[in-house]
Amino acid sequence: MLTRQLAAPLRRSLPSTSRALGSVRTFVQPTPASHASVQDVSPVPPRGPPSQSQAAEAAAHFAPSSQMLGFKLEVPRREESTLRPIYLDVQATAPMDPRVLDAMLPYYTDQYGNPHSRTHAYGWEAEKAVEVARKEVADLIGAEDKDIVFTSGATESNNMIIKGVARFHKEKRNHIITTQTEHKCVLDSCRKLQEEGFEVTYLPVQTDGLIRLSDLASAIRPTTSLVSIMAVNNETGVIQPLKEIGALVKQHRGVYFHSDCAQAVGKIPLDVDEAQLDLVSISGHKIYGPKGVGAAYVRRRPRVRLEPILSGGGQERGLRSGTLPAPLIVGLGEACRLAKLEMAADHKRISALSHRLISGITTQVSHIVRNGSATGYPGCVNLSFSYVEGESLLMALKDVALSSGSACTSASLEPSYVLRALGAAEDMAHSSLRFGIGRFTTEEEIDFVVRRIVSVVNKLRDMSPLWEMVQEGIDISTIDWTQH
Ligand SMILES: Cc1ncc(COP(=O)(O)O)c(C=O)c1O
């Protein structure tokens, strides 16, 4: 297979060539060449000595081939790009598992038919592959395959479900319930509905990020059509108790239960019947699958009615018109199959790495707060560092790809609304970092990140007058900072 040929030397050569180069330059944006840029970063940790043959193999594979085309293009050699920052941002997106790409490729090159073509073998084989994938997705969440609708990702699934259910039931029910810590695409779908005249309750969360079931119970009204509560929070890893929520929601006839499970599917066990879920949103690229594909679980028995957002050919039970992207769907199916097979092993490894990271940092640096609950998903660790300025922290950590609790908007640097909802002070939200640990994260990478965090936080604190005061035993919370 093509990917095996490419991926094997790539995997073997990456660690060795990065060491061989010993350089501190990174090619950060390989394409298009005209937009390529070079950034200074610290060296990544060495991962084993290179052999000469490996280096030669890599050079042969990735040397610029533009001369062969009759012109000279200044594209950095491929091995330079191996010195990229360490990737700890898997909640943003995860690298695709090479096995997923293997499964997808034939549907780009040989079996490229439209799965909706009914008159020839190209269509039939693509349709068959789509249906196999549908079953893999369904199996991962304990659903029936016919209940799965393919979409472009969790954003689309959330929009389709929230707007679709609310609009379908608007005559009798005009109220929906969600939480303050949902992903933007849920919150913005709700805001859109408010503009259309719907009423929305945004449940608060406690300091551990969990909703109070009593708040939910008292928020449900006779006019409520939908309760939408995410499974795993993308910033804090907090896991909401879906089973208890489902049991509560189902005490009320006619109220549907939806969960945005973009960060939960494939990471923690999830069963739509156990949690009494009617609707679920799934994303491909969070589970080592391709970007641009996802799914919605829409229960057929008892039937959930929703108004489709897209008009067209009526594919996917009329809920999502448009030609299905067979290669992407095959990739999603394979990612789900692998996730089911490897969930327990992944979880064990990721838990150990998470523990290594947290204990590595907290045994060497004081005044750190873990945002969210310690019983959340271990692959998402959100820490705030007191007496450190958030922006400086990120700037100094260029060799680690991380997300921070400061959301950069065009006009201002706003602290994360999720952390604020948990009660974090503005400065603590600003100085937070989210460490995303995934299937391909290694111990060496975690150890490197621990070393970098310890050194950077200590350095920044050494420059901070506030930190100096704390060291002198002054309780700075008692200081009146107003000028008299
Ligand atoms: C909790 C959650 N919901 C929804 C989304 C959107 O997913 P997608 O990129 O598939 O549209 C994300 C992605 O960041 C997420 O973390």
Coordinates of C-alpha atoms and ligand atoms in Angstrom, one line a residue:
M1 CA 0.0 0.0 0.0
L2 CA 1.2 3.5 -0.8
T3 CA 0.9 4.7 2.8
R4 CA 2.8 1.8 4.1
Q5 CA 5.6 2.6 1.7
L6 CA 5.7 6.2 2.6
A7 CA 4.8 6.0 6.3
A8 CA 7.4 3.3 7.2
P9 CA 10.5 5.2 6.1
L10 CA 8.9 8.4 7.3
R11 CA 8.4 7.0 10.8
R12 CA 11.8 5.4 10.9
S13 CA 13.6 8.5 9.6
L14 CA 11.9 11.2 11.6
P15 CA 13.6 10.6 14.9
S16 CA 17.0 10.0 13.4
T17 CA 17.0 12.8 11.0
S18 CA 15.9 15.3 13.6
R19 CA 18.9 14.3 15.7
A20 CA 21.3 14.3 12.8
L21 CA 20.3 17.8 11.9
G22 CA 20.9 19.2 15.4
S23 CA 19.6 22.5 14.1
V24 CA 17.2 24.7 15.9
R25 CA 15.3 25.8 12.8
T26 CA 11.9 24.6 11.9
F27 CA 10.0 24.7 8.7
V28 CA 6.5 25.5 10.0
Q29 CA 4.4 25.7 6.9
P30 CA 5.6 23.5 4.1
T31 CA 2.9 24.4 1.5
P32 CA 2.4 26.5 -0.5
A33 CA 6.1 27.1 -0.9
S34 CA 5.5 30.9 -1.4
H35 CA 4.1 31.1 2.1
A36 CA 6.7 29.0 3.8
S37 CA 8.2 30.5 6.8
V38 CA 11.0 29.5 9.2
Q39 CA 10.8 29.9 12.9
D40 CA 13.4 29.6 15.7
V41 CA 12.6 26.9 18.2
S42 CA 14.5 24.9 20.8
P43 CA 15.6 21.5 19.7
V44 CA 13.2 18.7 20.3
P45 CA 14.4 15.8 22.5
P46 CA 16.6 13.3 20.7
R47 CA 14.9 10.1 20.1
G48 CA 17.7 7.7 19.2
P49 CA 20.8 7.9 17.1
P50 CA 20.4 7.9 13.3
S51 CA 22.0 5.3 11.2
Q52 CA 23.7 6.4 8.0
S53 CA 21.4 4.3 5.9
Q54 CA 18.3 5.7 7.6
A55 CA 19.5 9.3 6.9
A56 CA 20.3 8.4 3.3
E57 CA 17.0 6.7 2.9
A58 CA 15.2 9.8 4.2
A59 CA 17.2 12.1 2.0
A60 CA 16.4 10.1 -1.0
H61 CA 12.7 10.1 -0.2
F62 CA 12.3 13.7 0.6
A63 CA 14.9 15.6 -1.4
P64 CA 13.2 18.3 -3.6
S65 CA 12.3 16.8 -6.9
S66 CA 11.6 20.2 -8.6
Q67 CA 14.8 19.9 -10.7
M68 CA 13.2 17.0 -12.4
L69 CA 10.4 19.3 -13.5
G70 CA 12.8 21.7 -15.1
F71 CA 12.8 24.5 -12.5
K72 CA 14.3 25.1 -9.1
L73 CA 12.0 25.5 -6.2
E74 CA 13.4 26.5 -2.9
V75 CA 11.5 24.0 -0.7
P76 CA 13.2 23.0 2.5
R77 CA 14.2 19.4 2.6
R78 CA 11.6 17.2 4.2
E79 CA 13.8 16.2 7.1
E80 CA 14.0 19.8 8.3
S81 CA 10.3 19.7 9.1
T82 CA 11.0 16.9 11.6
L83 CA 12.1 19.6 14.1
R84 CA 8.6 20.8 14.7
P85 CA 7.2 21.6 18.2
I86 CA 6.1 18.7 20.2
Y87 CA 2.4 18.2 19.6
L88 CA 0.2 18.3 22.7
D89 CA -2.9 19.7 21.2
V90 CA -5.0 16.6 20.4
Q91 CA -8.2 18.2 21.5
A92 CA -7.8 20.7 18.6
T93 CA -7.1 17.9 16.2
A94 CA -5.4 14.6 16.3
P95 CA -2.9 13.2 13.8
M96 CA -4.5 10.7 11.5
D97 CA -3.6 7.1 12.3
P98 CA -1.7 5.7 9.3
R99 CA -4.0 2.7 9.3
V100 CA -6.9 5.0 8.6
L101 CA -5.1 6.5 5.6
D102 CA -4.4 3.0 4.3
A103 CA -8.1 2.2 4.5
M104 CA -9.1 5.4 2.7
L105 CA -6.7 5.5 -0.2
P106 CA -8.3 2.9 -2.5
Y107 CA -11.5 5.0 -2.4
Y108 CA -9.6 7.9 -3.9
T109 CA -7.7 6.0 -6.5
D110 CA -9.6 2.8 -7.6
Q111 CA -13.0 2.6 -6.0
Y112 CA -13.9 6.2 -6.6
G113 CA -17.6 5.8 -7.4
N114 CA -20.4 7.9 -6.1
P115 CA -22.1 5.8 -3.4
H116 CA -25.4 7.0 -4.7
S117 CA -24.9 5.7 -8.2
R118 CA -27.2 2.7 -8.5
T119 CA -26.4 1.7 -12.1
H120 CA -22.9 0.3 -11.9
A121 CA -20.3 -1.4 -9.8
Y122 CA -18.4 1.8 -9.0
G123 CA -21.4 3.0 -7.1
W124 CA -22.2 -0.3 -5.5
E125 CA -18.7 -0.8 -4.1
A126 CA -18.6 2.8 -2.7
E127 CA -22.0 2.3 -1.2
K128 CA -20.9 -1.0 0.4
A129 CA -17.9 0.7 1.9
V130 CA -20.1 3.5 3.3
E131 CA -22.4 1.0 4.9
V132 CA -19.5 -0.9 6.5
A133 CA -18.3 2.4 7.9
R134 CA -21.8 3.2 9.2
K135 CA -21.8 0.0 11.1
E136 CA -18.3 0.7 12.6
V137 CA -19.5 4.1 13.8
A138 CA -22.7 2.7 15.3
D139 CA -20.9 -0.2 17.0
L140 CA -18.6 2.2 18.8
I141 CA -21.6 3.9 20.6
G142 CA -23.9 0.9 20.9
A143 CA -26.3 2.2 18.2
E144 CA -28.0 0.7 15.2
D145 CA -26.3 1.5 11.9
K146 CA -29.4 3.0 10.4
D147 CA -29.4 5.6 13.1
I148 CA -26.1 7.1 11.9
V149 CA -26.2 10.1 9.6
F150 CA -22.9 11.2 8.1
T151 CA -22.0 14.9 8.2
S152 CA -18.9 17.1 7.8
G153 CA -18.0 17.0 11.5
A154 CA -19.3 17.8 15.0
T155 CA -20.0 21.4 14.2
E156 CA -22.4 20.4 11.5
S157 CA -23.9 17.6 13.6
N158 CA -24.5 20.0 16.5
N159 CA -26.0 22.7 14.3
M160 CA -28.2 20.1 12.5
I161 CA -29.4 18.6 15.8
I162 CA -30.0 21.6 17.9
K163 CA -31.5 23.9 15.3
G164 CA -33.3 20.9 13.6
V165 CA -35.0 19.6 16.8
A166 CA -35.9 23.1 18.1
R167 CA -37.4 24.2 14.8
F168 CA -39.4 21.0 14.2
H169 CA -41.1 21.3 17.6
K170 CA -41.4 25.0 17.8
E171 CA -45.2 25.2 17.7
K172 CA -45.6 23.3 21.0
R173 CA -42.2 23.6 22.6
N174 CA -39.9 26.6 22.3
H175 CA -37.4 26.0 25.1
I176 CA -34.1 24.2 25.1
I177 CA -31.5 23.6 27.8
T178 CA -27.7 23.5 27.5
T179 CA -24.7 24.4 29.6
Q180 CA -22.4 27.4 29.8
T181 CA -19.3 25.4 29.0
E182 CA -20.4 23.9 25.7
H183 CA -18.3 24.2 22.5
K184 CA -18.9 27.5 20.6
C185 CA -20.8 25.7 17.8
V186 CA -23.4 24.6 20.4
L187 CA -23.6 28.0 22.1
D188 CA -23.8 29.9 18.8
S189 CA -26.5 27.5 17.5
C190 CA -28.5 28.4 20.7
R191 CA -27.9 32.1 20.2
K192 CA -29.2 31.8 16.7
L193 CA -32.3 30.1 18.0
Q194 CA -32.8 32.9 20.6
E195 CA -32.7 35.4 17.7
E196 CA -35.6 33.3 16.2
G197 CA -37.6 33.6 19.4
F198 CA -36.7 30.4 21.2
E199 CA -35.9 30.4 24.9
V200 CA -32.6 28.9 26.1
T201 CA -31.4 28.0 29.6
Y202 CA -27.6 27.9 30.0
L203 CA -27.0 25.8 33.0
P204 CA -24.0 27.0 35.2
V205 CA -21.3 24.5 36.3
Q206 CA -19.7 24.0 39.7
T207 CA -16.0 24.7 40.3
D208 CA -15.2 21.1 39.2
G209 CA -17.0 21.8 35.9
L210 CA -20.0 19.5 36.5
I211 CA -23.6 20.6 36.3
R212 CA -25.9 20.2 39.2
L213 CA -28.6 17.6 38.4
S214 CA -31.0 19.7 40.6
D215 CA -30.4 22.7 38.4
L216 CA -31.3 20.6 35.4
A217 CA -34.4 19.2 37.0
S218 CA -35.7 22.6 37.9
A219 CA -34.9 24.0 34.4
I220 CA -37.0 21.5 32.5
R221 CA -40.4 23.0 31.5
P222 CA -43.5 21.6 29.7
T223 CA -42.2 23.6 26.7
T224 CA -38.7 22.1 26.7
S225 CA -37.9 20.1 23.5
L226 CA -34.2 19.5 23.9
V227 CA -31.5 19.1 26.6
S228 CA -28.0 19.3 25.0
I229 CA -25.1 18.6 27.4
M230 CA -21.6 17.7 26.2
A231 CA -19.9 14.5 27.3
V232 CA -16.3 15.5 27.7
N233 CA -15.3 19.2 27.8
N234 CA -12.7 20.1 25.2
E235 CA -10.9 22.6 27.4
T236 CA -10.9 20.8 30.8
G237 CA -11.6 17.2 30.1
V238 CA -14.5 17.3 32.6
I239 CA -16.9 14.4 32.0
Q240 CA -20.6 15.1 32.6
P241 CA -22.6 12.2 34.1
L242 CA -24.6 11.3 31.0
K243 CA -26.4 8.3 32.5
E244 CA -27.8 10.3 35.4
I245 CA -28.7 13.2 33.0
G246 CA -30.4 10.8 30.6
A247 CA -32.4 9.2 33.4
L248 CA -33.5 12.6 34.6
V249 CA -34.4 13.9 31.1
K250 CA -36.4 10.7 30.3
Q251 CA -38.7 11.4 33.3
H252 CA -40.2 14.1 31.0
R253 CA -42.1 12.9 28.0
G254 CA -41.3 14.7 24.7
V255 CA -37.9 16.0 25.8
Y256 CA -35.0 14.8 23.7
F257 CA -31.5 14.3 25.1
H258 CA -28.5 15.3 22.9
S259 CA -24.8 15.1 23.7
D260 CA -21.9 16.7 21.9
C261 CA -19.5 13.7 22.1
A262 CA -16.8 15.1 19.9
Q263 CA -14.2 14.7 22.7
A264 CA -15.7 11.5 24.2
V265 CA -16.4 9.1 21.4
G266 CA -13.5 6.6 21.1
K267 CA -11.9 7.9 24.3
I268 CA -14.3 6.7 27.0
P269 CA -17.0 4.0 26.7
L270 CA -20.3 5.4 25.5
D271 CA -23.5 3.6 25.0
V272 CA -26.6 5.4 23.6
D273 CA -29.0 3.1 25.3
E274 CA -27.4 3.1 28.7
A275 CA -27.3 6.9 28.7
Q276 CA -30.8 7.1 27.1
L277 CA -29.4 9.4 24.4
D278 CA -31.6 10.4 21.4
L279 CA -28.9 12.3 19.6
V280 CA -25.1 12.4 19.5
S281 CA -22.5 14.4 17.7
I282 CA -19.3 12.8 16.5
S283 CA -16.2 14.2 14.8
G284 CA -13.7 12.3 12.7
H285 CA -10.5 14.2 13.3
K286 CA -10.7 14.0 17.1
I287 CA -10.3 10.2 16.9
Y288 CA -7.3 9.9 14.6
G289 CA -9.6 9.9 11.6
P290 CA -9.8 12.4 8.7
K291 CA -10.8 16.0 9.0
G292 CA -14.0 17.1 7.3
V293 CA -16.2 14.2 8.3
G294 CA -18.3 13.4 11.3
A295 CA -21.6 11.8 12.2
A296 CA -24.9 12.4 14.0
Y297 CA -26.7 9.7 15.8
V298 CA -30.4 10.3 15.4
R299 CA -32.5 7.7 17.1
R300 CA -35.2 6.1 14.9
R301 CA -37.0 4.1 17.7
P302 CA -38.7 6.0 19.2
R303 CA -38.3 8.4 16.3
V304 CA -36.6 11.8 16.8
R305 CA -38.1 14.4 14.4
L306 CA -35.9 17.2 13.2
E307 CA -36.0 19.8 10.4
P308 CA -33.1 19.3 8.1
I309 CA -30.8 22.3 7.5
L310 CA -29.8 21.3 3.9
S311 CA -32.2 20.9 1.0
G312 CA -31.2 18.7 -1.8
G313 CA -31.2 15.1 -2.9
G314 CA -32.6 13.8 0.3
Q315 CA -29.7 11.5 1.2
E316 CA -29.2 10.2 4.8
R317 CA -32.9 9.7 5.6
G318 CA -33.6 13.2 4.2
L319 CA -31.7 14.7 7.1
R320 CA -28.5 15.6 5.3
S321 CA -28.6 16.1 1.6
G322 CA -25.4 15.9 -0.5
T323 CA -23.1 13.3 -2.0
L324 CA -21.5 11.3 0.7
P325 CA -17.6 11.6 0.7
A326 CA -16.9 7.8 0.6
P327 CA -13.1 8.0 1.3
L328 CA -13.6 10.2 4.3
I329 CA -16.5 8.0 5.6
V330 CA -14.3 4.9 5.2
G331 CA -11.6 6.7 7.2
L332 CA -14.1 7.6 9.9
G333 CA -15.3 4.0 10.0
E334 CA -11.8 2.7 10.3
A335 CA -11.0 5.3 13.0
C336 CA -14.0 4.1 15.0
R337 CA -13.1 0.4 14.5
L338 CA -9.6 1.1 15.8
A339 CA -10.9 3.2 18.7
K340 CA -13.2 0.4 19.8
L341 CA -10.4 -2.2 19.6
E342 CA -7.8 0.0 21.3
M343 CA -9.8 2.2 23.6
A344 CA -8.8 0.4 26.8
A345 CA -5.1 0.3 25.9
D346 CA -5.1 3.9 24.7
H347 CA -6.7 5.0 27.9
K348 CA -4.2 3.1 30.1
R349 CA -1.2 4.6 28.2
I350 CA -2.7 8.1 28.2
S351 CA -3.5 7.9 31.9
A352 CA 0.1 6.9 32.7
L353 CA 1.4 9.8 30.5
S354 CA -1.0 12.2 32.1
H355 CA 0.1 11.2 35.6
R356 CA 3.7 11.5 34.5
L357 CA 3.1 15.0 33.2
I358 CA 1.1 16.2 36.2
S359 CA 3.4 14.8 38.8
G360 CA 6.5 15.9 36.9
I361 CA 5.3 19.5 36.9
T362 CA 3.6 19.7 40.3
T363 CA 6.5 18.2 42.2
Q364 CA 8.9 20.8 40.8
V365 CA 6.7 23.9 40.6
S366 CA 4.3 25.2 43.2
H367 CA 1.2 27.4 43.0
I368 CA -0.5 25.5 40.2
V369 CA -4.2 24.9 39.9
R370 CA -5.7 22.1 37.9
N371 CA -8.8 23.3 36.2
G372 CA -11.7 20.9 36.1
S373 CA -12.1 17.7 38.0
A374 CA -9.2 15.3 38.6
T375 CA -11.6 12.5 37.5
G376 CA -12.0 14.0 34.0
Y377 CA -10.6 12.5 30.8
P378 CA -6.8 12.1 31.5
G379 CA -5.8 13.1 28.0
C380 CA -6.9 16.7 28.7
V381 CA -4.9 18.4 31.4
N382 CA -5.6 22.0 32.1
L383 CA -3.3 23.8 34.5
S384 CA -3.1 27.4 35.6
F385 CA 0.2 28.9 36.7
S386 CA 0.0 31.6 39.3
Y387 CA 2.2 34.7 39.0
V388 CA 2.9 34.0 35.4
E389 CA 1.7 36.1 32.6
G390 CA -0.2 33.8 30.1
E391 CA 1.0 35.4 26.9
S392 CA 4.6 35.3 28.0
L393 CA 4.2 31.6 29.0
L394 CA 3.0 30.7 25.5
M395 CA 5.6 32.8 23.8
A396 CA 8.4 31.1 25.8
L397 CA 7.0 27.6 25.0
K398 CA 7.3 27.8 21.2
D399 CA 8.8 24.3 21.1
V400 CA 5.5 22.8 22.4
A401 CA 2.3 23.1 20.5
L402 CA -0.3 23.8 23.1
S403 CA -3.6 25.7 23.6
S404 CA -4.0 28.3 26.3
G405 CA -7.0 29.7 28.1
S406 CA -6.5 33.0 26.4
A407 CA -8.6 33.2 23.3
C408 CA -7.1 35.6 20.9
T409 CA -9.8 37.7 19.3
S410 CA -9.1 40.4 16.8
A411 CA -9.5 43.2 19.4
S412 CA -8.6 41.6 22.7
L413 CA -7.1 38.8 24.5
E414 CA -10.1 37.2 26.3
P415 CA -9.9 34.6 29.0
S416 CA -11.6 31.3 28.3
Y417 CA -15.3 31.4 29.0
V418 CA -15.1 27.8 30.0
L419 CA -12.6 28.5 32.8
R420 CA -14.5 31.6 33.8
A421 CA -17.7 29.4 34.1
L422 CA -15.8 27.2 36.5
G423 CA -15.1 30.2 38.6
A424 CA -11.4 30.8 37.6
A425 CA -10.2 34.3 38.2
E426 CA -9.3 36.2 35.0
D427 CA -5.6 36.1 35.6
M428 CA -5.7 32.3 36.3
A429 CA -7.7 31.7 33.1
H430 CA -5.1 33.7 31.2
S431 CA -2.2 31.8 32.6
S432 CA -3.7 28.4 31.8
L433 CA -2.4 25.8 29.4
R434 CA -4.2 22.8 28.0
F435 CA -2.0 19.7 27.5
G436 CA -3.6 17.3 25.1
I437 CA -2.1 13.8 25.3
G438 CA -3.0 11.3 22.6
R439 CA -2.4 7.8 21.1
F440 CA 1.0 8.9 19.6
T441 CA 2.4 10.9 22.5
T442 CA 5.6 9.4 23.9
E443 CA 7.2 9.4 27.4
E444 CA 10.2 11.3 26.0
E445 CA 7.9 14.0 24.7
I446 CA 6.2 14.3 28.1
D447 CA 9.6 14.5 29.9
F448 CA 10.8 17.1 27.5
V449 CA 7.6 19.2 28.1
V450 CA 7.9 18.8 31.9
R451 CA 11.5 20.1 31.7
R452 CA 10.5 23.0 29.5
I453 CA 7.5 24.0 31.7
V454 CA 9.6 23.9 34.9
S455 CA 12.3 26.0 33.4
V456 CA 10.0 28.5 31.7
V457 CA 7.7 29.0 34.7
N458 CA 10.7 29.4 37.0
K459 CA 12.3 31.9 34.7
L460 CA 9.1 34.0 34.3
R461 CA 8.5 33.9 38.0
D462 CA 12.0 35.1 38.7
M463 CA 11.2 38.2 36.7
S464 CA 7.9 38.8 38.5
P465 CA 7.7 41.4 41.3
L466 CA 4.5 39.7 42.5
W467 CA 6.4 36.4 42.8
E468 CA 9.1 38.1 44.8
M469 CA 6.6 39.4 47.2
V470 CA 5.0 35.9 47.6
Q471 CA 8.5 34.6 48.3
E472 CA 8.9 37.2 51.0
G473 CA 5.8 35.9 52.7
I474 CA 3.5 38.8 51.7
D475 CA -0.1 37.8 51.2
I476 CA -0.8 39.8 48.0
S477 CA -4.5 39.1 48.2
T478 CA -4.6 41.6 51.1
I479 CA -2.9 44.4 49.2
D480 CA -5.0 47.4 48.2
W481 CA -3.7 48.2 44.7
T482 CA -5.8 51.3 44.3
Q483 CA -3.7 54.5 44.1
H484 CA -4.5 57.0 46.9
Ligands
LIG1 C1 -16.5 19.5 22.1 C2 -16.4 19.8 20.7 N1 -17.5 20.0 19.9 C3 -17.5 20.2 18.6 C4 -16.3 20.5 18.0 C5 -16.3 20.8 16.5 O1 -15.8 19.6 15.8 P1 -15.5 19.6 14.3 O2 -14.2 20.2 14.1 O3 -15.6 18.2 13.8 O4 -16.6 20.5 13.6 C6 -15.1 20.4 18.7 C7 -13.8 20.7 18.1 O5 -13.0 21.4 18.6 C8 -15.2 20.0 20.1 O6 -14.1 19.9 20.8

